[in-house]
Amino acid sequence: MKYVVLMASLPPLGKLFEAATPPISRIKLKSRLNLLDATDHQTLDQIANLIAWPLQPSERTDPEFVSEAHRFLASSRSPTLRGLVKQRLDMRTVVAALRRHRRGEAQPPPGEIWGFGEWVGLMERNWNAPTFKLEVIFPWVKQAHDLLDKDDLIGFEKLQFSIVWAMLDRLGAGHNFDFEAVIIYLARWSLVSRWSCYKGDDAVVRFRELVDSGLGNHKQLFA
């Protein structure tokens, strides 16, 4: 019942790239989440700590992050939430590899934990291929490579947002008034909020910083 009440209280988000601002503020959204119980909040925090970059502790290393991701996947009973985390981290790993290529970095040394998921080995074996021979698995990887190659950083970021939005569409099928629906709404809201904050030249500077320099100890996986 709590999920029905919560979801019914949240306004539609509309289309990703159309809203000037999210239809509900962060403060109001946080207030609505008070309907969730302690267990729900704990799960929400676990997921946010894995897929929301601003919440990543700067002191956490990539091996520690990957271990935490695997612990969540092993403990969660929701196929939808496991799929959400896995697909987001798979994508981040591919994007991190593309960025390493763009910076001219060599293949990660054997044994280094630099990414997440089942495709890391394939990428390492095909490191010299522009798209790591991932086109069949991730059809968007060629477009992402080309956008980076052209230095179209806004297009590159917009492509990522579009991919995640479509992924949330698929994962949200059949979830309307349950906890999964809440998590998917929050993930969508985050995309709308982030995109609405990107403006012109400021966005280019921000994207270039993300692509070229990375962030903290996660500069490989979460550059």
Coordinates of N, CA and C in Angstrom, one line a residue:
M1 N 0.8 -1.2 0.0 CA 0.0 0.0 0.0 C 0.9 1.3 0.0
K2 N 2.0 1.2 0.8 CA 2.8 2.4 0.8 C 3.4 2.8 -0.5
Y3 N 3.7 1.8 -1.3 CA 4.3 2.1 -2.7 C 3.2 2.7 -3.6
V4 N 2.0 2.2 -3.4 CA 0.9 2.8 -4.2 C 0.7 4.3 -3.9
V5 N 0.7 4.6 -2.6 CA 0.5 6.0 -2.1 C 1.7 6.8 -2.6
L6 N 2.9 6.3 -2.5 CA 4.1 7.1 -2.9 C 4.1 7.3 -4.4
M7 N 3.9 6.3 -5.2 CA 3.9 6.4 -6.6 C 2.8 7.3 -7.1
A8 N 1.6 7.3 -6.5 CA 0.5 8.1 -6.9 C 0.8 9.6 -6.6
S9 N 1.7 9.8 -5.6 CA 2.0 11.2 -5.3 C 3.1 11.9 -6.1
L10 N 3.7 11.1 -7.0 CA 4.8 11.6 -7.8 C 4.3 12.0 -9.2
P11 N 4.7 13.2 -9.6 CA 4.2 13.7 -10.9 C 5.0 13.0 -12.1
P12 N 4.3 12.8 -13.2 CA 5.0 12.3 -14.4 C 6.3 13.1 -14.7
L13 N 7.3 12.4 -15.2 CA 8.6 13.0 -15.5 C 8.7 13.6 -16.9
G14 N 7.8 13.1 -17.8 CA 7.8 13.5 -19.1 C 9.0 12.9 -19.9
K15 N 9.4 13.6 -21.0 CA 10.5 13.1 -21.8 C 11.8 13.6 -21.3
L16 N 12.9 12.9 -21.5 CA 14.2 13.1 -20.8 C 14.7 14.5 -21.1
F17 N 14.8 14.9 -22.4 CA 15.5 16.1 -22.8 C 14.6 17.3 -23.0
E18 N 13.3 17.2 -22.5 CA 12.4 18.3 -22.8 C 12.2 19.2 -21.5
A19 N 12.3 18.7 -20.3 CA 12.0 19.5 -19.2 C 13.1 20.5 -18.8
A20 N 12.7 21.7 -18.5 CA 13.7 22.7 -18.1 C 14.1 22.4 -16.7
T21 N 13.2 21.9 -15.9 CA 13.5 21.5 -14.5 C 12.7 20.3 -14.2
P22 N 13.1 19.4 -13.3 CA 12.3 18.3 -12.9 C 10.9 18.7 -12.4
P23 N 9.9 17.9 -12.6 CA 8.5 18.3 -12.2 C 8.3 18.3 -10.7
I24 N 9.3 17.8 -9.9 CA 9.3 17.8 -8.5 C 10.6 18.1 -8.0
S25 N 10.8 18.9 -7.0 CA 12.1 19.3 -6.5 C 12.7 18.2 -5.6
R26 N 14.0 18.3 -5.5 CA 14.7 17.3 -4.6 C 14.2 17.3 -3.2
I27 N 13.9 18.5 -2.7 CA 13.4 18.5 -1.3 C 12.0 17.8 -1.2
K28 N 11.1 18.1 -2.1 CA 9.8 17.5 -2.0 C 9.9 16.0 -2.3
L29 N 10.8 15.6 -3.2 CA 10.9 14.2 -3.5 C 11.5 13.5 -2.2
K30 N 12.4 14.0 -1.6 CA 13.0 13.4 -0.4 C 11.9 13.3 0.7
S31 N 11.0 14.3 0.8 CA 10.0 14.3 1.8 C 9.0 13.1 1.5
R32 N 8.7 12.9 0.2 CA 7.8 11.8 -0.2 C 8.4 10.5 0.2
L33 N 9.7 10.4 0.1 CA 10.4 9.1 0.4 C 10.3 8.7 1.9
N34 N 9.8 9.6 2.7 CA 9.6 9.3 4.1 C 8.5 8.2 4.3
L35 N 7.8 7.9 3.2 CA 6.8 6.8 3.3 C 7.5 5.4 3.3
L36 N 8.7 5.4 2.9 CA 9.5 4.1 2.9 C 9.9 3.7 4.3
D37 N 10.1 2.4 4.5 CA 10.5 2.0 5.8 C 12.1 1.9 5.8
A38 N 12.6 1.5 7.0 CA 14.1 1.5 7.1 C 14.7 0.5 6.2
T39 N 14.1 -0.7 5.9 CA 14.7 -1.6 5.0 C 14.7 -1.1 3.6
D40 N 13.7 -0.4 3.2 CA 13.6 0.2 1.9 C 14.7 1.3 1.7
H41 N 14.9 2.1 2.8 CA 15.9 3.1 2.7 C 17.3 2.5 2.6
Q42 N 17.5 1.4 3.3 CA 18.8 0.7 3.3 C 19.1 0.2 1.9
T43 N 18.1 -0.4 1.2 CA 18.3 -0.8 -0.1 C 18.5 0.3 -1.1
L44 N 17.7 1.4 -0.9 CA 17.9 2.6 -1.7 C 19.3 3.1 -1.6
D45 N 19.8 3.2 -0.4 CA 21.2 3.7 -0.2 C 22.2 2.8 -0.8
Q46 N 22.0 1.5 -0.8 CA 23.0 0.5 -1.4 C 23.0 0.8 -2.9
I47 N 21.9 0.9 -3.5 CA 21.8 1.1 -5.0 C 22.4 2.5 -5.3
A48 N 22.1 3.5 -4.6 CA 22.6 4.8 -4.8 C 24.1 4.9 -4.7
N49 N 24.7 4.1 -3.7 CA 26.1 4.1 -3.5 C 26.8 3.4 -4.7
L50 N 26.1 2.7 -5.5 CA 26.7 2.0 -6.6 C 26.5 2.7 -7.9
I51 N 25.4 3.3 -8.1 CA 25.1 3.9 -9.4 C 25.1 5.4 -9.5
A52 N 25.0 6.1 -8.3 CA 25.0 7.6 -8.3 C 26.4 8.1 -8.0
W53 N 27.1 8.6 -9.0 CA 28.5 9.0 -8.9 C 28.7 10.0 -7.8
P54 N 27.9 11.0 -7.6 CA 28.3 12.0 -6.6 C 28.3 11.4 -5.2
L55 N 27.7 10.2 -5.0 CA 27.7 9.6 -3.7 C 28.9 8.7 -3.4
Q56 N 29.8 8.5 -4.4 CA 30.9 7.6 -4.3 C 32.0 8.2 -3.3
P57 N 32.3 7.4 -2.3 CA 33.4 7.9 -1.3 C 34.7 8.0 -2.1
S58 N 35.4 9.1 -2.0 CA 36.6 9.4 -2.7 C 37.7 8.4 -2.3
E59 N 37.6 7.9 -1.1 CA 38.7 7.0 -0.6 C 38.4 5.5 -1.0
R60 N 37.3 5.2 -1.6 CA 37.0 3.8 -2.0 C 37.7 3.5 -3.3
T61 N 38.4 2.4 -3.3 CA 39.2 1.9 -4.5 C 38.3 1.2 -5.4
D62 N 38.7 1.0 -6.6 CA 37.9 0.2 -7.6 C 37.7 -1.2 -7.1
P63 N 38.7 -1.9 -6.6 CA 38.5 -3.3 -6.1 C 37.4 -3.3 -5.0
E64 N 37.5 -2.3 -4.1 CA 36.5 -2.3 -3.1 C 35.1 -2.0 -3.6
F65 N 35.0 -1.2 -4.6 CA 33.7 -0.9 -5.3 C 33.2 -2.1 -5.9
V66 N 34.0 -2.8 -6.7 CA 33.5 -4.0 -7.4 C 33.1 -5.1 -6.4
S67 N 33.8 -5.2 -5.3 CA 33.4 -6.2 -4.3 C 32.0 -5.8 -3.7
E68 N 31.8 -4.5 -3.5 CA 30.5 -4.1 -2.9 C 29.4 -4.4 -3.9
A69 N 29.7 -4.2 -5.2 CA 28.7 -4.4 -6.2 C 28.3 -5.9 -6.2
H70 N 29.3 -6.8 -6.1 CA 29.0 -8.2 -6.1 C 28.2 -8.6 -4.9
R71 N 28.5 -8.0 -3.8 CA 27.8 -8.3 -2.5 C 26.3 -7.9 -2.7
F72 N 26.0 -6.8 -3.3 CA 24.6 -6.4 -3.5 C 23.9 -7.4 -4.4
L73 N 24.6 -7.7 -5.5 CA 24.0 -8.6 -6.5 C 23.7 -10.0 -5.9
A74 N 24.5 -10.4 -5.0 CA 24.3 -11.7 -4.3 C 23.2 -11.7 -3.3
S75 N 23.0 -10.5 -2.7 CA 22.0 -10.4 -1.6 C 20.6 -10.0 -2.1
S76 N 20.5 -9.2 -3.2 CA 19.2 -8.7 -3.6 C 18.4 -9.8 -4.1
R77 N 17.1 -9.8 -3.7 CA 16.1 -10.8 -4.2 C 15.3 -10.3 -5.4
S78 N 15.6 -9.1 -5.9 CA 14.8 -8.5 -7.0 C 15.6 -8.6 -8.3
P79 N 15.2 -9.4 -9.2 CA 15.8 -9.5 -10.5 C 15.9 -8.1 -11.2
T80 N 14.9 -7.3 -11.0 CA 14.9 -6.0 -11.7 C 15.9 -5.1 -11.1
L81 N 16.1 -5.0 -9.8 CA 17.1 -4.2 -9.2 C 18.5 -4.7 -9.5
R82 N 18.7 -6.0 -9.5 CA 20.0 -6.6 -9.9 C 20.3 -6.2 -11.3
G83 N 19.3 -6.3 -12.2 CA 19.5 -5.9 -13.6 C 19.9 -4.4 -13.7
L84 N 19.2 -3.6 -12.9 CA 19.5 -2.2 -13.0 C 21.0 -1.9 -12.7
V85 N 21.4 -2.4 -11.5 CA 22.8 -2.2 -11.1 C 23.8 -2.8 -12.1
K86 N 23.5 -4.0 -12.5 CA 24.5 -4.7 -13.4 C 24.6 -4.0 -14.7
Q87 N 23.5 -3.6 -15.3 CA 23.5 -2.9 -16.6 C 24.2 -1.5 -16.5
R88 N 23.9 -0.8 -15.4 CA 24.6 0.5 -15.3 C 26.1 0.3 -15.1
L89 N 26.5 -0.7 -14.4 CA 27.9 -0.8 -14.2 C 28.6 -1.4 -15.4
D90 N 27.9 -2.3 -16.1 CA 28.5 -2.8 -17.4 C 28.7 -1.6 -18.3
M91 N 27.8 -0.7 -18.4 CA 27.9 0.5 -19.3 C 29.1 1.4 -18.8
R92 N 29.2 1.6 -17.6 CA 30.2 2.4 -17.1 C 31.6 1.8 -17.4
T93 N 31.7 0.5 -17.3 CA 33.0 -0.1 -17.6 C 33.3 0.1 -19.1
V94 N 32.4 -0.1 -20.0 CA 32.6 0.1 -21.4 C 33.0 1.6 -21.6
V95 N 32.3 2.5 -21.1 CA 32.6 3.9 -21.2 C 34.0 4.3 -20.7
A96 N 34.3 3.7 -19.5 CA 35.7 3.9 -19.0 C 36.8 3.4 -19.9
A97 N 36.5 2.3 -20.6 CA 37.5 1.7 -21.5 C 37.6 2.6 -22.7
L98 N 36.5 3.1 -23.2 CA 36.6 4.1 -24.3 C 37.3 5.3 -24.0
R99 N 37.2 5.8 -22.8 CA 37.9 7.0 -22.3 C 39.4 6.8 -22.2
R100 N 39.7 5.6 -21.7 CA 41.1 5.2 -21.6 C 41.8 5.2 -23.0
H101 N 41.0 4.6 -24.0 CA 41.5 4.7 -25.3 C 41.8 6.1 -25.8
R102 N 40.8 6.9 -25.5 CA 40.9 8.3 -26.0 C 42.1 9.0 -25.4
R103 N 42.4 8.7 -24.1 CA 43.6 9.3 -23.5 C 44.9 8.7 -23.9
G104 N 44.8 7.6 -24.7 CA 46.0 6.9 -25.2 C 46.6 6.0 -24.2
E105 N 45.9 5.6 -23.2 CA 46.4 4.7 -22.1 C 46.6 3.3 -22.6
A106 N 47.6 2.6 -22.1 CA 47.8 1.2 -22.5 C 46.8 0.3 -21.8
Q107 N 46.7 -0.9 -22.3 CA 45.9 -1.9 -21.7 C 46.2 -2.1 -20.2
P108 N 45.2 -2.2 -19.4 CA 45.4 -2.4 -17.9 C 46.3 -3.6 -17.7
P109 N 47.2 -3.6 -16.8 CA 48.1 -4.7 -16.6 C 47.3 -5.9 -16.1
P110 N 47.8 -7.1 -16.3 CA 47.1 -8.3 -15.8 C 46.9 -8.3 -14.3
G111 N 45.7 -8.7 -14.0 CA 45.3 -8.7 -12.5 C 44.8 -7.4 -12.0
E112 N 44.9 -6.3 -12.7 CA 44.3 -5.1 -12.2 C 42.8 -5.1 -12.3
I113 N 42.1 -4.7 -11.2 CA 40.7 -4.6 -11.2 C 40.3 -3.2 -11.6
W114 N 39.9 -3.0 -12.9 CA 39.7 -1.7 -13.4 C 38.2 -1.5 -13.8
G115 N 37.5 -2.6 -13.9 CA 36.1 -2.6 -14.4 C 35.3 -3.7 -13.8
F116 N 34.0 -3.7 -14.2 CA 33.0 -4.6 -13.6 C 32.4 -5.4 -14.7
G117 N 32.1 -6.7 -14.4 CA 31.2 -7.5 -15.2 C 31.9 -8.5 -16.1
E118 N 31.0 -9.2 -16.8 CA 31.5 -10.4 -17.5 C 32.2 -10.0 -18.8
W119 N 32.2 -8.7 -19.2 CA 32.8 -8.4 -20.5 C 34.2 -7.8 -20.4
V120 N 34.7 -7.7 -19.1 CA 36.0 -7.1 -18.9 C 37.1 -7.9 -19.7
G121 N 37.0 -9.3 -19.5 CA 38.0 -10.1 -20.2 C 38.0 -10.0 -21.7
L122 N 36.8 -9.8 -22.3 CA 36.7 -9.6 -23.7 C 37.3 -8.3 -24.2
M123 N 37.1 -7.3 -23.4 CA 37.7 -6.0 -23.7 C 39.2 -6.1 -23.6
E124 N 39.7 -6.7 -22.6 CA 41.2 -6.9 -22.5 C 41.8 -7.6 -23.6
R125 N 41.1 -8.7 -24.1 CA 41.6 -9.5 -25.2 C 41.6 -8.7 -26.5
N126 N 40.7 -7.7 -26.6 CA 40.5 -6.9 -27.9 C 40.8 -5.4 -27.6
W127 N 41.8 -5.2 -26.8 CA 42.1 -3.8 -26.3 C 42.4 -2.9 -27.5
N128 N 43.1 -3.4 -28.5 CA 43.5 -2.6 -29.6 C 42.4 -2.3 -30.7
A129 N 41.3 -3.0 -30.5 CA 40.2 -2.7 -31.4 C 39.4 -1.5 -30.9
P130 N 39.0 -0.6 -31.8 CA 38.4 0.7 -31.4 C 37.2 0.5 -30.5
T131 N 36.4 -0.5 -30.7 CA 35.2 -0.7 -29.9 C 35.3 -2.1 -29.1
F132 N 36.5 -2.6 -29.0 CA 36.7 -3.9 -28.3 C 35.9 -5.0 -28.8
K133 N 35.4 -4.9 -30.0 CA 34.5 -6.0 -30.6 C 33.3 -6.2 -29.8
L134 N 32.7 -5.1 -29.3 CA 31.5 -5.2 -28.4 C 30.2 -4.8 -29.2
E135 N 30.3 -4.6 -30.5 CA 29.1 -4.1 -31.2 C 27.9 -4.9 -31.1
V136 N 28.1 -6.3 -31.1 CA 26.9 -7.2 -31.0 C 26.3 -7.1 -29.6
I137 N 27.1 -7.0 -28.6 CA 26.7 -7.0 -27.2 C 26.1 -5.6 -26.8
F138 N 26.8 -4.5 -27.2 CA 26.4 -3.2 -26.9 C 26.3 -2.4 -28.3
P139 N 25.2 -2.4 -28.9 CA 25.1 -1.7 -30.3 C 25.5 -0.3 -30.3
W140 N 25.4 0.4 -29.1 CA 25.7 1.8 -29.1 C 27.2 2.1 -29.0
V141 N 28.0 1.1 -28.8 CA 29.4 1.4 -28.6 C 30.1 2.1 -29.7
K142 N 29.7 1.7 -31.0 CA 30.4 2.4 -32.1 C 30.0 3.9 -32.2
Q143 N 28.8 4.2 -31.9 CA 28.4 5.6 -31.9 C 29.1 6.3 -30.8
A144 N 29.2 5.7 -29.6 CA 29.9 6.3 -28.5 C 31.4 6.6 -28.9
H145 N 32.0 5.6 -29.5 CA 33.4 5.8 -29.9 C 33.5 6.9 -30.9
D146 N 32.6 7.0 -31.9 CA 32.7 8.0 -32.9 C 32.5 9.4 -32.3
L147 N 31.6 9.6 -31.4 CA 31.4 10.8 -30.7 C 32.6 11.3 -29.9
L148 N 33.2 10.4 -29.2 CA 34.4 10.7 -28.5 C 35.5 11.1 -29.5
D149 N 35.6 10.4 -30.6 CA 36.7 10.6 -31.6 C 36.5 12.0 -32.2
K150 N 35.3 12.5 -32.3 CA 35.0 13.8 -32.9 C 35.0 14.9 -31.8
D151 N 35.3 14.5 -30.6 CA 35.3 15.4 -29.4 C 34.0 16.0 -29.2
D152 N 32.9 15.3 -29.5 CA 31.5 15.8 -29.3 C 31.1 15.3 -27.9
L153 N 31.5 16.0 -26.9 CA 31.3 15.5 -25.6 C 29.9 15.7 -25.1
I154 N 29.2 16.7 -25.6 CA 27.8 16.8 -25.3 C 27.0 15.7 -25.9
G155 N 27.3 15.4 -27.2 CA 26.6 14.3 -27.8 C 26.9 12.9 -27.1
F156 N 28.1 12.8 -26.7 CA 28.6 11.6 -26.0 C 27.8 11.4 -24.7
E157 N 27.6 12.5 -23.9 CA 26.9 12.4 -22.7 C 25.4 12.2 -23.0
K158 N 24.9 12.9 -24.0 CA 23.4 12.7 -24.3 C 23.1 11.3 -24.7
L159 N 24.1 10.7 -25.5 CA 23.9 9.3 -25.8 C 23.8 8.4 -24.6
Q160 N 24.7 8.6 -23.6 CA 24.6 7.8 -22.4 C 23.3 8.0 -21.7
F161 N 22.8 9.2 -21.6 CA 21.6 9.4 -20.9 C 20.4 8.7 -21.6
S162 N 20.5 8.7 -23.0 CA 19.4 8.1 -23.8 C 19.5 6.6 -23.5
I163 N 20.6 6.0 -23.5 CA 20.8 4.5 -23.3 C 20.2 4.1 -21.9
V164 N 20.6 4.9 -20.9 CA 20.1 4.6 -19.6 C 18.6 4.7 -19.5
W165 N 18.1 5.8 -20.1 CA 16.6 6.0 -20.1 C 15.9 4.8 -20.7
A166 N 16.4 4.4 -21.9 CA 15.8 3.2 -22.5 C 15.9 2.0 -21.7
M167 N 17.0 1.8 -21.0 CA 17.2 0.7 -20.1 C 16.2 0.7 -19.0
L168 N 15.9 1.9 -18.5 CA 14.9 2.0 -17.4 C 13.5 1.7 -17.9
D169 N 13.3 2.1 -19.2 CA 12.0 1.7 -19.8 C 11.8 0.2 -19.8
R170 N 12.8 -0.5 -20.2 CA 12.7 -2.0 -20.2 C 12.6 -2.6 -18.9
L171 N 13.4 -2.1 -17.9 CA 13.3 -2.7 -16.6 C 12.0 -2.3 -15.9
G172 N 11.4 -1.2 -16.2 CA 10.2 -0.8 -15.6 C 8.9 -1.4 -16.0
A173 N 9.0 -2.2 -17.1 CA 7.8 -2.9 -17.6 C 7.2 -3.8 -16.6
G174 N 6.0 -3.6 -16.3 CA 5.3 -4.4 -15.3 C 5.5 -3.9 -13.8
H175 N 6.2 -2.8 -13.7 CA 6.4 -2.3 -12.3 C 5.7 -0.9 -12.3
N176 N 4.6 -0.8 -11.6 CA 3.9 0.5 -11.5 C 3.7 1.0 -10.1
F177 N 3.5 0.1 -9.2 CA 3.2 0.5 -7.8 C 3.9 -0.4 -6.8
D178 N 5.2 -0.7 -7.1 CA 6.0 -1.5 -6.1 C 7.3 -0.8 -5.9
F179 N 8.2 -1.4 -5.1 CA 9.5 -0.8 -4.7 C 10.3 -0.6 -5.9
E180 N 10.3 -1.5 -6.9 CA 11.1 -1.4 -8.1 C 10.7 -0.1 -8.9
A181 N 9.3 0.1 -8.9 CA 8.8 1.3 -9.5 C 9.4 2.6 -8.9
V182 N 9.5 2.6 -7.6 CA 10.1 3.7 -6.9 C 11.5 4.0 -7.3
I183 N 12.3 2.9 -7.3 CA 13.7 3.0 -7.6 C 13.9 3.5 -9.1
I184 N 13.1 3.0 -10.0 CA 13.2 3.4 -11.4 C 12.8 4.8 -11.5
Y185 N 11.8 5.3 -10.8 CA 11.4 6.7 -10.9 C 12.5 7.6 -10.4
L186 N 13.2 7.2 -9.3 CA 14.3 8.0 -8.8 C 15.4 8.0 -9.8
A187 N 15.7 6.9 -10.4 CA 16.8 6.9 -11.4 C 16.4 7.8 -12.6
R188 N 15.2 7.8 -13.0 CA 14.7 8.7 -14.1 C 14.8 10.2 -13.6
W189 N 14.3 10.4 -12.4 CA 14.4 11.8 -11.9 C 15.8 12.3 -11.9
S190 N 16.8 11.5 -11.5 CA 18.2 11.9 -11.5 C 18.7 12.3 -12.9
L191 N 18.3 11.5 -13.9 CA 18.7 11.9 -15.3 C 18.1 13.2 -15.7
V192 N 16.8 13.4 -15.4 CA 16.1 14.7 -15.8 C 16.8 15.8 -15.1
S193 N 17.1 15.6 -13.8 CA 17.7 16.7 -13.0 C 19.1 17.0 -13.5
R194 N 19.9 16.0 -13.8 CA 21.2 16.3 -14.3 C 21.2 17.0 -15.6
W195 N 20.4 16.5 -16.5 CA 20.4 17.1 -17.8 C 19.9 18.5 -17.8
S196 N 18.9 18.8 -16.9 CA 18.4 20.2 -16.9 C 19.4 21.2 -16.3
C197 N 20.5 20.6 -15.7 CA 21.5 21.5 -15.1 C 22.6 21.8 -16.1
Y198 N 22.7 21.1 -17.2 CA 23.7 21.3 -18.2 C 23.4 22.4 -19.2
K199 N 24.2 23.4 -19.2 CA 23.9 24.6 -20.1 C 25.1 25.0 -20.9
G200 N 25.0 24.9 -22.2 CA 26.0 25.4 -23.1 C 27.4 25.2 -22.8
D201 N 28.2 26.3 -22.7 CA 29.6 26.2 -22.6 C 30.0 25.5 -21.3
D202 N 29.2 25.8 -20.2 CA 29.5 25.2 -18.9 C 29.4 23.6 -19.0
A203 N 28.5 23.1 -19.8 CA 28.4 21.7 -20.0 C 29.6 21.1 -20.7
V204 N 30.1 21.8 -21.7 CA 31.3 21.4 -22.4 C 32.5 21.3 -21.5
V205 N 32.7 22.3 -20.7 CA 33.8 22.3 -19.7 C 33.6 21.1 -18.8
R206 N 32.4 20.9 -18.2 CA 32.2 19.8 -17.3 C 32.5 18.5 -17.9
F207 N 31.9 18.3 -19.1 CA 32.1 17.0 -19.8 C 33.6 16.7 -20.1
R208 N 34.3 17.8 -20.5 CA 35.7 17.6 -20.8 C 36.5 17.2 -19.5
E209 N 36.1 17.8 -18.4 CA 36.8 17.5 -17.2 C 36.6 16.0 -16.8
L210 N 35.3 15.5 -17.0 CA 35.0 14.1 -16.7 C 35.8 13.2 -17.6
V211 N 35.8 13.5 -18.9 CA 36.4 12.6 -19.9 C 37.9 12.6 -19.8
D212 N 38.5 13.8 -19.6 CA 40.0 13.9 -19.7 C 40.7 13.6 -18.4
S213 N 40.1 13.9 -17.2 CA 40.9 13.8 -16.0 C 40.4 12.7 -15.1
G214 N 39.1 12.4 -15.2 CA 38.6 11.4 -14.2 C 38.3 12.0 -12.9
L215 N 37.9 11.1 -11.9 CA 37.6 11.6 -10.6 C 38.2 10.7 -9.6
G216 N 39.0 11.2 -8.7 CA 39.5 10.5 -7.6 C 40.1 9.1 -7.9
N217 N 39.9 8.2 -7.0 CA 40.4 6.8 -7.1 C 39.7 6.0 -8.2
H218 N 38.6 6.6 -8.7 CA 37.8 5.9 -9.7 C 38.0 6.4 -11.1
K219 N 39.2 7.0 -11.3 CA 39.4 7.6 -12.6 C 39.3 6.6 -13.8
Q220 N 39.5 5.4 -13.5 CA 39.4 4.4 -14.6 C 38.0 4.0 -14.9
L221 N 37.3 3.5 -13.8 CA 36.0 3.0 -14.0 C 34.9 4.1 -14.0
F222 N 35.2 5.2 -13.3 CA 34.1 6.2 -13.3 C 34.7 7.6 -13.7
A223 N 35.5 7.5 -14.7 CA 36.0 8.8 -15.3 C 34.9 9.6 -15.8

